[in-house]
Tab-separated table of C-alpha atoms in Angstrom:
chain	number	residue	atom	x	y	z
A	1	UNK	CA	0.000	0.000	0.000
A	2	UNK	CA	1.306	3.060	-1.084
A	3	UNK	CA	2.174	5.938	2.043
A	4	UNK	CA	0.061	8.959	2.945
A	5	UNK	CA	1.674	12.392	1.343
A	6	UNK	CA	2.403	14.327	4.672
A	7	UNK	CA	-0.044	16.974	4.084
A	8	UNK	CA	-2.696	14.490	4.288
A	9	UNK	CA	-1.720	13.368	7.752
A	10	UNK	CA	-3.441	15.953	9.890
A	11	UNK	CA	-6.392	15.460	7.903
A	12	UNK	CA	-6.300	11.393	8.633
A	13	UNK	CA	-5.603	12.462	12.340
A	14	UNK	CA	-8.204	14.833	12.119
A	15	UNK	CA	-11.003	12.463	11.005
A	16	UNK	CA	-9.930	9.660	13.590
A	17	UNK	CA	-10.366	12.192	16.178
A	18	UNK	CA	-14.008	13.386	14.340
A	19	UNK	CA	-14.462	9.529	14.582
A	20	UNK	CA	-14.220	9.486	18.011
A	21	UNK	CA	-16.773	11.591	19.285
A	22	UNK	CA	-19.133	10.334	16.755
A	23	UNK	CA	-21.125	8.570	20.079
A	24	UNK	CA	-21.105	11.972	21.910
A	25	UNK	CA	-21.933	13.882	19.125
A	26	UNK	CA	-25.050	11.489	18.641
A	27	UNK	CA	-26.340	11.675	22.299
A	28	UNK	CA	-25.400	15.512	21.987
A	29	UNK	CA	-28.236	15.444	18.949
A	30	UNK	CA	-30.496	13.270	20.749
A	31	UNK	CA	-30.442	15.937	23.795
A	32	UNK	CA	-30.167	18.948	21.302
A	33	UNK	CA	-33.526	20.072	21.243
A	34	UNK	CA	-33.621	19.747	25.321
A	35	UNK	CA	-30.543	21.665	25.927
A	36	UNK	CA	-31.903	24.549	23.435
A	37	UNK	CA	-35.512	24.262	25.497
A	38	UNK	CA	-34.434	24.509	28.288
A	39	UNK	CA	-31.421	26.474	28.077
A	40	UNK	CA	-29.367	23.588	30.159
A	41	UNK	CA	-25.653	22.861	30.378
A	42	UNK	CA	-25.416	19.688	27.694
A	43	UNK	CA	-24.782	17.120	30.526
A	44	UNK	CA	-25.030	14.032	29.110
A	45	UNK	CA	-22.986	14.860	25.644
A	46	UNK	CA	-20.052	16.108	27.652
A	47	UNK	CA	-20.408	12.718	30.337
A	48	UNK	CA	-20.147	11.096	26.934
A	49	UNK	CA	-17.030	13.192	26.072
A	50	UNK	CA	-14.971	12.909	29.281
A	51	UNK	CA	-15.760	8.876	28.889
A	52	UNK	CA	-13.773	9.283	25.763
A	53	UNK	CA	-10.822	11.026	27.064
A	54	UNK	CA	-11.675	13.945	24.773
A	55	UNK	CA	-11.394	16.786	26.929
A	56	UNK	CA	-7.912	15.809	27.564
A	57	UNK	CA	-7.493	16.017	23.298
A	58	UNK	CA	-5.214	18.738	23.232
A	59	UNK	CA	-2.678	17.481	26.357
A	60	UNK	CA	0.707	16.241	25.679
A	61	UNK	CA	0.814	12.410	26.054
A	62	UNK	CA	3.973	13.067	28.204
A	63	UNK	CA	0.825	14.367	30.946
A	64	UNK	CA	-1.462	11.393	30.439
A	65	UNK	CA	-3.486	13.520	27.571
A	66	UNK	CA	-4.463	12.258	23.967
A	67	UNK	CA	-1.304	14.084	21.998
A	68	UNK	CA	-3.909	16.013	19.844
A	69	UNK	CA	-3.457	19.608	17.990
A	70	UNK	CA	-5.469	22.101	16.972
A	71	UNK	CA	-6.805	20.350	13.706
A	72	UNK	CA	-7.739	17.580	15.732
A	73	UNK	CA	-9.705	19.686	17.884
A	74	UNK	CA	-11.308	21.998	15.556
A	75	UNK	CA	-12.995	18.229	13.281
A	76	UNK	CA	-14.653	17.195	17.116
A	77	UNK	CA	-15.787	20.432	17.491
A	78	UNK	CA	-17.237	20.353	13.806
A	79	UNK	CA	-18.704	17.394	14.706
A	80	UNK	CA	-20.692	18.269	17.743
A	81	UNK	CA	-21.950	21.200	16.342
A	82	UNK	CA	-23.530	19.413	13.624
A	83	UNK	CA	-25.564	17.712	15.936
A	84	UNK	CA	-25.839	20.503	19.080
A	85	UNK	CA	-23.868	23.685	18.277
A	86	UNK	CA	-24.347	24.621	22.233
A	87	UNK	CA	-21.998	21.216	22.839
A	88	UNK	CA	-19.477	22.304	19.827
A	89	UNK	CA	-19.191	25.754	21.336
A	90	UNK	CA	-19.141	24.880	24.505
A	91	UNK	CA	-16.088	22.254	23.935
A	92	UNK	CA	-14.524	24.661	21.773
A	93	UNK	CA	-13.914	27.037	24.369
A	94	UNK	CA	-12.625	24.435	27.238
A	95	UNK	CA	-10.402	23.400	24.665
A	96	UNK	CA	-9.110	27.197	23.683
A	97	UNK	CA	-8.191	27.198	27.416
A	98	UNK	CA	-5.997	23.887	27.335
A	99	UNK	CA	-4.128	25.752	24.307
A	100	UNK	CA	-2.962	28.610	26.288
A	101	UNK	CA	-2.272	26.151	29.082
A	102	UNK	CA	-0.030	23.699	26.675
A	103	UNK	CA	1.734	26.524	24.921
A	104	UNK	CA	2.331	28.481	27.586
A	105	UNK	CA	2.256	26.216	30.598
A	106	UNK	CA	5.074	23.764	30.394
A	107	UNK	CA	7.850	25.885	32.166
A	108	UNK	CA	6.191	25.988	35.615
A	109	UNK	CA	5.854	23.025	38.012
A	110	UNK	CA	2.334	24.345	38.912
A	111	UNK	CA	0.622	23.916	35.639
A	112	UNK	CA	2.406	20.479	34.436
A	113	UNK	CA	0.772	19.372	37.258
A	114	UNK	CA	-2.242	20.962	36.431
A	115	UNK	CA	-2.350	19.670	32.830
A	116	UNK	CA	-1.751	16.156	34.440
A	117	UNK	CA	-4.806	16.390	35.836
A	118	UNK	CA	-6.341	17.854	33.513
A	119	UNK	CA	-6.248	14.710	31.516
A	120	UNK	CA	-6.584	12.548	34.156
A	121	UNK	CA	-9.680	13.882	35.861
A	122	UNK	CA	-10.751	15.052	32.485
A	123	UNK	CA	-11.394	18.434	34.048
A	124	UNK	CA	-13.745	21.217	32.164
A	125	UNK	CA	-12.109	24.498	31.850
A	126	UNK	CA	-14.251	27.584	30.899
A	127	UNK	CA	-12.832	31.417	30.852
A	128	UNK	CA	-13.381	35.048	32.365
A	129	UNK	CA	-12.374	37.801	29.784
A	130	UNK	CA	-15.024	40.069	29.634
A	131	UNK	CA	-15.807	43.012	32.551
A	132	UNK	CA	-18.265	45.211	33.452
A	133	UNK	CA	-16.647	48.214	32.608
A	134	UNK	CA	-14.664	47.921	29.748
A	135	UNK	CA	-16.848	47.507	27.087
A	136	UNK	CA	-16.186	44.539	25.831
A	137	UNK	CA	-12.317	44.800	25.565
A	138	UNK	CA	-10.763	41.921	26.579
A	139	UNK	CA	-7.216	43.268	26.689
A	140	UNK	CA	-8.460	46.043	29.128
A	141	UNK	CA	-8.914	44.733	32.708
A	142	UNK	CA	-10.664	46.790	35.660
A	143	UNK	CA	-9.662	43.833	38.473
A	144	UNK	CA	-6.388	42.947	39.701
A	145	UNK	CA	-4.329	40.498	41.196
A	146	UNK	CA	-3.533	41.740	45.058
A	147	UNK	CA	-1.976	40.413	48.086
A	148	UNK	CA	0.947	39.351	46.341
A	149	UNK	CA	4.270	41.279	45.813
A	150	UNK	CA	5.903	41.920	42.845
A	151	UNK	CA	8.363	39.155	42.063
A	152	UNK	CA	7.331	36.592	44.141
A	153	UNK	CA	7.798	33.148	43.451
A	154	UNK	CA	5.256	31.795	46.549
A	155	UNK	CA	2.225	33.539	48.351
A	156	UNK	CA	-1.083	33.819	48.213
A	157	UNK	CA	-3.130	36.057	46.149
A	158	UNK	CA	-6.984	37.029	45.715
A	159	UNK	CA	-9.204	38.500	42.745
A	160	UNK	CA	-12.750	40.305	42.426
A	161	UNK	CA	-14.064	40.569	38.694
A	162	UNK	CA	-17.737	41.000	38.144
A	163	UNK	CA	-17.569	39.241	34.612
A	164	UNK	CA	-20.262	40.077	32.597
A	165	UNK	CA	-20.089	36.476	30.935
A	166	UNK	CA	-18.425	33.171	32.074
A	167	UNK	CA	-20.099	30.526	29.686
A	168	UNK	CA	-21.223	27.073	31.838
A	169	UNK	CA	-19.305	29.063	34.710
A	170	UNK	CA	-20.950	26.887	37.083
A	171	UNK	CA	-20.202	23.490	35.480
A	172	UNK	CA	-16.264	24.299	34.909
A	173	UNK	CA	-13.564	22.250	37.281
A	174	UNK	CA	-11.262	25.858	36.967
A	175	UNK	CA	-11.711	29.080	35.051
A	176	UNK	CA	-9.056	31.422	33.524
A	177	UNK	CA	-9.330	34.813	34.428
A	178	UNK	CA	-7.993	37.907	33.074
A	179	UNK	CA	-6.657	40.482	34.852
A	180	UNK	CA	-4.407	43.435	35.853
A	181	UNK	CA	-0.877	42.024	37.210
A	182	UNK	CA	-1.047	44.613	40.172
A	183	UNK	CA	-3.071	47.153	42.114
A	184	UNK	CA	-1.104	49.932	40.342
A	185	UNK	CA	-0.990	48.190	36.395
A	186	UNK	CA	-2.629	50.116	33.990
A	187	UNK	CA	-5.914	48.179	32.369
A	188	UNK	CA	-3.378	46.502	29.403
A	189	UNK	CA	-0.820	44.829	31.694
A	190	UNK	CA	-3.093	41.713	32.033
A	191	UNK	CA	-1.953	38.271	33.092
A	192	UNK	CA	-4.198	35.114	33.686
A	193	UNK	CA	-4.324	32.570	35.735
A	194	UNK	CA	-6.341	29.021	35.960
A	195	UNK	CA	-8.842	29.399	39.240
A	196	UNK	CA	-10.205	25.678	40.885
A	197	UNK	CA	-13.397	25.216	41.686
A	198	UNK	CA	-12.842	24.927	45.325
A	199	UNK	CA	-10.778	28.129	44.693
A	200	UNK	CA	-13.712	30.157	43.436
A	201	UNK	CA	-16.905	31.737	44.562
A	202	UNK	CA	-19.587	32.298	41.860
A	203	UNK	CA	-22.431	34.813	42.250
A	204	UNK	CA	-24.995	35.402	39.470
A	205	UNK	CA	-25.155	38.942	38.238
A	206	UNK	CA	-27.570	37.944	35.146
A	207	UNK	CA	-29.741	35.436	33.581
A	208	UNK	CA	-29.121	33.857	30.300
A	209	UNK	CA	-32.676	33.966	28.235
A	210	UNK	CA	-31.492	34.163	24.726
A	211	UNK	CA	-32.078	33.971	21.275
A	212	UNK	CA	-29.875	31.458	20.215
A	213	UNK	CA	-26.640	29.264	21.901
A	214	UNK	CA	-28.868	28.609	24.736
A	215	UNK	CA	-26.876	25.292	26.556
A	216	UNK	CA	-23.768	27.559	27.158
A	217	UNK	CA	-25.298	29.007	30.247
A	218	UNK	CA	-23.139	31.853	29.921
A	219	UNK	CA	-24.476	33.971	32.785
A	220	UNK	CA	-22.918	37.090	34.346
A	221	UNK	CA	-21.098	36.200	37.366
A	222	UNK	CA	-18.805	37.781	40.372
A	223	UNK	CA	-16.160	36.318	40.889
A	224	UNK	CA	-13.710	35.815	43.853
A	225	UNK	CA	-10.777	33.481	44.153
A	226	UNK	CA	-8.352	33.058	46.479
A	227	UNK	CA	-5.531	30.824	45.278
A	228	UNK	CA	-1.158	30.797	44.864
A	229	UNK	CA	0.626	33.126	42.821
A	230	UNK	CA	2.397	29.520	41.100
A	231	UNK	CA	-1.189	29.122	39.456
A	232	UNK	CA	-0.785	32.454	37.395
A	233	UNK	CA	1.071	32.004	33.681
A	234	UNK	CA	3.808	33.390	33.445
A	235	UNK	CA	3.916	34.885	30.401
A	236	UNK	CA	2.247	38.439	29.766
A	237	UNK	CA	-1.594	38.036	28.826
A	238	UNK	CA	-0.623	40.154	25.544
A	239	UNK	CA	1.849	37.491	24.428
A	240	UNK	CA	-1.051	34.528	25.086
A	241	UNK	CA	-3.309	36.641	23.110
A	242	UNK	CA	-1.438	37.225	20.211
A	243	UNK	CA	0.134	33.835	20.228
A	244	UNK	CA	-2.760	31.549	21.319
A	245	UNK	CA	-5.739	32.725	22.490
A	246	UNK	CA	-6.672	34.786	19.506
A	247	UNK	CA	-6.158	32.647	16.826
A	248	UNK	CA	-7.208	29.453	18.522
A	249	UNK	CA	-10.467	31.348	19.579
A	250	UNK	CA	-11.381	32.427	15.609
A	251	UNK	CA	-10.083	28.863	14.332
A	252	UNK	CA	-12.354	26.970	16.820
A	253	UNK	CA	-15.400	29.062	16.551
A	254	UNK	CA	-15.603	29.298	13.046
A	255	UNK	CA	-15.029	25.395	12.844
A	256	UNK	CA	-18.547	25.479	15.097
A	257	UNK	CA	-20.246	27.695	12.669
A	258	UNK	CA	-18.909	25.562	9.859
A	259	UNK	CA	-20.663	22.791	11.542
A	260	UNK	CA	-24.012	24.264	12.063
A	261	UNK	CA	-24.066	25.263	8.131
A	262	UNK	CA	-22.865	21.579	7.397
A	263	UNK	CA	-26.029	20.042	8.881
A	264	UNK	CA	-28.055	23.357	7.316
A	265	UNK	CA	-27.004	22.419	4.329
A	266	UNK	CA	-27.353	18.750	4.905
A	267	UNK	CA	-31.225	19.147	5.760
A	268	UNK	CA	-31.376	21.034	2.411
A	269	UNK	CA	-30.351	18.343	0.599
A	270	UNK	CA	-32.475	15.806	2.228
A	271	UNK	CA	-35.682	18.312	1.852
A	272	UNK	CA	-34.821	19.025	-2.175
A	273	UNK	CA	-33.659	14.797	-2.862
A	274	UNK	CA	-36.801	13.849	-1.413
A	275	UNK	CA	-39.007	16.589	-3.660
A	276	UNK	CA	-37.109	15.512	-6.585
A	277	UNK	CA	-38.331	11.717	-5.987
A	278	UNK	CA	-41.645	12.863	-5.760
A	279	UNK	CA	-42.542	14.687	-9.016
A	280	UNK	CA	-40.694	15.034	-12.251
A	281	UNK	CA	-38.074	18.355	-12.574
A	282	UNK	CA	-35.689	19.900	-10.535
A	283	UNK	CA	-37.628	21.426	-7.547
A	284	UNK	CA	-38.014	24.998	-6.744
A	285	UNK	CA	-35.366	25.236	-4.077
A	286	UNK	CA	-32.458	23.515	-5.749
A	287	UNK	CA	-30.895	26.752	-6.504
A	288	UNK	CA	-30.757	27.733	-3.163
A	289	UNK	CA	-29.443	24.567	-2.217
A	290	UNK	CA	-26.423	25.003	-4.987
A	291	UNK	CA	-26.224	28.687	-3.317
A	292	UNK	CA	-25.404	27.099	-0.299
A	293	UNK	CA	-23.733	24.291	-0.910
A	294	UNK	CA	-21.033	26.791	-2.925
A	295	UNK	CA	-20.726	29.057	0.032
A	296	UNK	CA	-20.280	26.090	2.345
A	297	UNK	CA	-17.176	24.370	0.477
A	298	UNK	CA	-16.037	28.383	0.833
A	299	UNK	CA	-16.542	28.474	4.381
A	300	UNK	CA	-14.677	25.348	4.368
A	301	UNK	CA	-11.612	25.973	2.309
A	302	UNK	CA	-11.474	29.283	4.591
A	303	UNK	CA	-11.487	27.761	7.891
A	304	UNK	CA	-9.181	24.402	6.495
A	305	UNK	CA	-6.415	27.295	5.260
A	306	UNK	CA	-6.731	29.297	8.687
A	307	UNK	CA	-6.007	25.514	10.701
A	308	UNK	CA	-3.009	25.706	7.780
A	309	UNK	CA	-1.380	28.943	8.484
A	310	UNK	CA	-1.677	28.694	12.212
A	311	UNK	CA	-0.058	25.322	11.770
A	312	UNK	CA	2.983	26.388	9.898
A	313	UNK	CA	3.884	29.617	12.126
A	314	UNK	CA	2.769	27.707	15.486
A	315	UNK	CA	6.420	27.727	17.219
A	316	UNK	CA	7.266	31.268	15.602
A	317	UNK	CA	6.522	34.124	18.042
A	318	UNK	CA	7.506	36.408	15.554
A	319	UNK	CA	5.024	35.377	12.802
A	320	UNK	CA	1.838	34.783	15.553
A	321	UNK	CA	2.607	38.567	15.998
A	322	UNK	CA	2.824	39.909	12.789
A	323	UNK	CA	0.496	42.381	11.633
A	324	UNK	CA	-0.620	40.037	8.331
A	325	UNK	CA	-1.340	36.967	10.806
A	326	UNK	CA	-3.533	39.331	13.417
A	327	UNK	CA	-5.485	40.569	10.050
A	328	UNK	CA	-5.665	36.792	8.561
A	329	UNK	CA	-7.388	35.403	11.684
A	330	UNK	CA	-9.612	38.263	12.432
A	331	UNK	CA	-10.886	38.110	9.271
A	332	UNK	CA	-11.586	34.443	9.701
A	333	UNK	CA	-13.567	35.172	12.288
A	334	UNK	CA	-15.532	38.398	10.394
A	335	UNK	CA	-16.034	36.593	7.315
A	336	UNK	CA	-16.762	32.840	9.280
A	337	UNK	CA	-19.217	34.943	11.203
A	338	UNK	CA	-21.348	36.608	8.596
A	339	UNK	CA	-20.906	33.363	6.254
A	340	UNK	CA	-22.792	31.195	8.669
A	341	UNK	CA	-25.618	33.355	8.768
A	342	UNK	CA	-25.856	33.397	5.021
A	343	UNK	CA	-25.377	29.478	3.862
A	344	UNK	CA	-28.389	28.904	6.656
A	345	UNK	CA	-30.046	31.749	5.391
A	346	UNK	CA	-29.743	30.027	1.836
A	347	UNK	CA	-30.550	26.431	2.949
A	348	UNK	CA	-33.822	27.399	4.961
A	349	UNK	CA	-35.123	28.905	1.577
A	350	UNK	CA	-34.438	25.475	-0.496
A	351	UNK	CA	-36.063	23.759	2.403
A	352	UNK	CA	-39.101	26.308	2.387
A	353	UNK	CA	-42.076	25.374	4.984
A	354	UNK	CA	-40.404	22.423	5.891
A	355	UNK	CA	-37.284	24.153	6.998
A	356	UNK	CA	-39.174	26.891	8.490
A	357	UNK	CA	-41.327	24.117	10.589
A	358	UNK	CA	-40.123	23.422	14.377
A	359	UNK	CA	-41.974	19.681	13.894
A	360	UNK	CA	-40.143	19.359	10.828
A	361	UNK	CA	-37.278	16.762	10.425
A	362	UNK	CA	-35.524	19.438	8.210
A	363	UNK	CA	-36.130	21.982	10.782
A	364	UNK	CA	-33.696	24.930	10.636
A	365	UNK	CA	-35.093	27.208	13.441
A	366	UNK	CA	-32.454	26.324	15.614
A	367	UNK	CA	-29.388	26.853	13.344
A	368	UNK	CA	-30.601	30.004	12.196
A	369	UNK	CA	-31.024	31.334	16.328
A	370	UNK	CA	-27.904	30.131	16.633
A	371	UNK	CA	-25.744	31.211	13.696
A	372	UNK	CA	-26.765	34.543	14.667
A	373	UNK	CA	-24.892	34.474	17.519
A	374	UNK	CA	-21.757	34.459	15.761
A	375	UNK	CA	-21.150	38.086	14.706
A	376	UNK	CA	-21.787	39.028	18.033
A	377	UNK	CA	-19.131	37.152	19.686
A	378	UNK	CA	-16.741	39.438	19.830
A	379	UNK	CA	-19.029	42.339	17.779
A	380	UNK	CA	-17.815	41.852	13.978
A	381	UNK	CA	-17.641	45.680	14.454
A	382	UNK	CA	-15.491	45.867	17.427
A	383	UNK	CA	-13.088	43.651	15.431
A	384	UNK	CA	-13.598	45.062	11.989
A	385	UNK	CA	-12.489	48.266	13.698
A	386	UNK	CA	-9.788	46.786	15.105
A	387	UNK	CA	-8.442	45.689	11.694
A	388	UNK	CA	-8.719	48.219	9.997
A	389	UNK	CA	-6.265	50.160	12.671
A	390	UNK	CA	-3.674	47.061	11.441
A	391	UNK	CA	-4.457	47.781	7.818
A	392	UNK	CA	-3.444	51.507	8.116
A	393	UNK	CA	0.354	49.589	9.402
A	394	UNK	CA	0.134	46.283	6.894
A	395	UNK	CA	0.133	46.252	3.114
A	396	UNK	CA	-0.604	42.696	1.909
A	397	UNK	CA	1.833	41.524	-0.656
A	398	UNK	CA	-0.086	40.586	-3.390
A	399	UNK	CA	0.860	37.141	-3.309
A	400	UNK	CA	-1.356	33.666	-3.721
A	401	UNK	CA	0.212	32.136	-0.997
A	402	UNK	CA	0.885	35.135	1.098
């Protein structure tokens, strides 16, 4: 038999991994319409995931963890949100916090013991950028880390944020939190640091009765933890950002919007094959369905070339930095954003009434609620803006592969 070309090796790795949560991603679908009713953390799809060792996906197998990379996380997330985009979302973002962690944990004694556990205990981890107070900036923080002294290896230290959003806050085993190294750092010197559960105290500052994304519970919360100054990473929240955080975010999210207008799409197709066994002609909405079905292999190509380029400049600080990389993967996340809105959009037209239909088994109510959530995650404006500061520093090169 002949060998696999290398570039087709993530892809095979990929696919296994896709494979994998194939069970949880069913029992994620049979729960789907539940979780969205009820606006309930997706319990038994992520029982389902922890049996199979996927939260741990991303951990070195040196800590007991499955060895995985991004690709490999971005085709489970894919999957799940095919089936329940509140369980793709939901493990898309515990699994942007065990980037940061593998990237940028290693060094300290603390966290390898941490990610240990991680995958051992298969522990959920969930996040705490956002503030009341700093409208929606995530590199601005209003908190800070006190009781500890500057350049202190040991100690203890304690934080306050009232975060306007931690997403399944209350399921998570720890939660990384943003915020200001010191008392006397100014809002952009941020550093973060993985809080326990028995670490934390959680008090609801708002509800979660939404439109759309309903099972990721992501209520307002304040938040006070008391815990050692080893926990907090040492490198500069900035750095993580640029480096990790950012790009893994936009990759990982727009691999759950890709999934949502899979199954969209999907549905189409069954709706339109089934009218074209019924009478002679191609039906009405086939158009719509090749509308679709064109933007979706975009979508795809875009979010495959995005896993790509991260890949390739992965271990080069210099490159996750540069201006053309921030302006790649933002507009990934713009254009991933707005596309998933569209290719539904497009696919509830082919599907007509029967798309439009809750008690229809091509149903698209829920996708649509859903993909609107996307530009909204981080506003497409607030990042648009953003962008177009780097574009006034960056001049692409003109070049096909650039």
């Amino acid at each position: 038999m002949k060998a696999p070309a290398p570039d087709s090796l993530p892809a095979m790795a990929a696919e296994a991994a896709a494979g994998a949560a194939s069970e949880a991603a069913a029992i994620a679908g049979r729960h789907a319409d539940s979780v969205d009713r009820e606006a309930r953390f997706p319990a038994e799809a992520f029982a389902s995931l922890k049996e199979a060792r996927l939260l741990g996906l991303m951990v070195p197998r040196a800590f007991g963890g499955g060895g995985g990379g991004l690709t490999d996380a971005a085709a489970v997330a894919h999957a799940l949100a095919q089936k329940c985009p509140s369980t793709g979302l939901i493990y898309a973002m515990h699994q942007i916090q065990v980037a940061c962690l593998v990237r940028h944990g290693q060094g300290s004694d603390w966290h390898r013991g941490f990610l240990k556990r991680l995958a051992e205990e298969q522990l959920l981890l969930a996040s705490a950028t956002t503030e009341a107070g700093i409208g929606g900036d995530v590199r601005s923080s209003a908190c800070a880390v006190t009781g500890t002294v500057e350049g202190e290896t040991g100690g203890a230290f304690r934080l306050e944020k009232q975060a306007t959003v931690i997403s399944y806050g209350a399921e998570a085993d720890a939660i990384l939190v943003t915020a200001r190294r010191t008392a006397d750092s100014p809002p952009s010197d941020q550093v973060i640091v993985p809080v326990l559960r028995g670490q934390t105290r959680l008090e609801e500052i708002g509800g979660w009765d939404t439109l759309g994304m309903r099972g990721t519970r992501s209520v307002g919360y304040r938040l006070v933890a008391e815990a050692e100054r080893a926990q907090i990473l040492p490198l500069p929240y900035a750095d993580i950002s640029a480096r990790t955080m950012l790009p893994v975010t936009h990759i990982l999210w727009s691999s759950v919007w890709l999934g949502i207008a899979t199954d969209a799409v999907a549905r189409a197709a069954a709706f339109i094959r089934a009218e074209a066994r019924k009478r002679p002609g191609t039906p009405p909405g086939a158009r719509r369905l090749a509308e679709a079905t064109a933007g979706l292999q975009a979508m795809r190509g875009m979010v495959r070339g995005a896993l790509a380029r991260f890949e390739e400049a992965a271990d080069n600080p210099d490159r996750l930095t540069s201006l053309g990389f921030a302006v790649a993967m933002n507009t990934l996340k713009t254009e991933a954003a707005e596309m998933v809105v569209r290719i539904v959009g497009q696919a509830m037209l082919a599907g007509g009434l029967s798309a439009y239909r809750n008690d229809s088994p091509h149903s698209l109510g829920r996708h649509l609620r859903d993909a609107h959530s996307a530009p909204l995650m981080i506003n497409n404006d607030r990042i648009l803006g953003n962008t177009a500061n780097l574009l006034l520093a960056h001049r692409d090169n003109g070049s096909l592969f650039g």
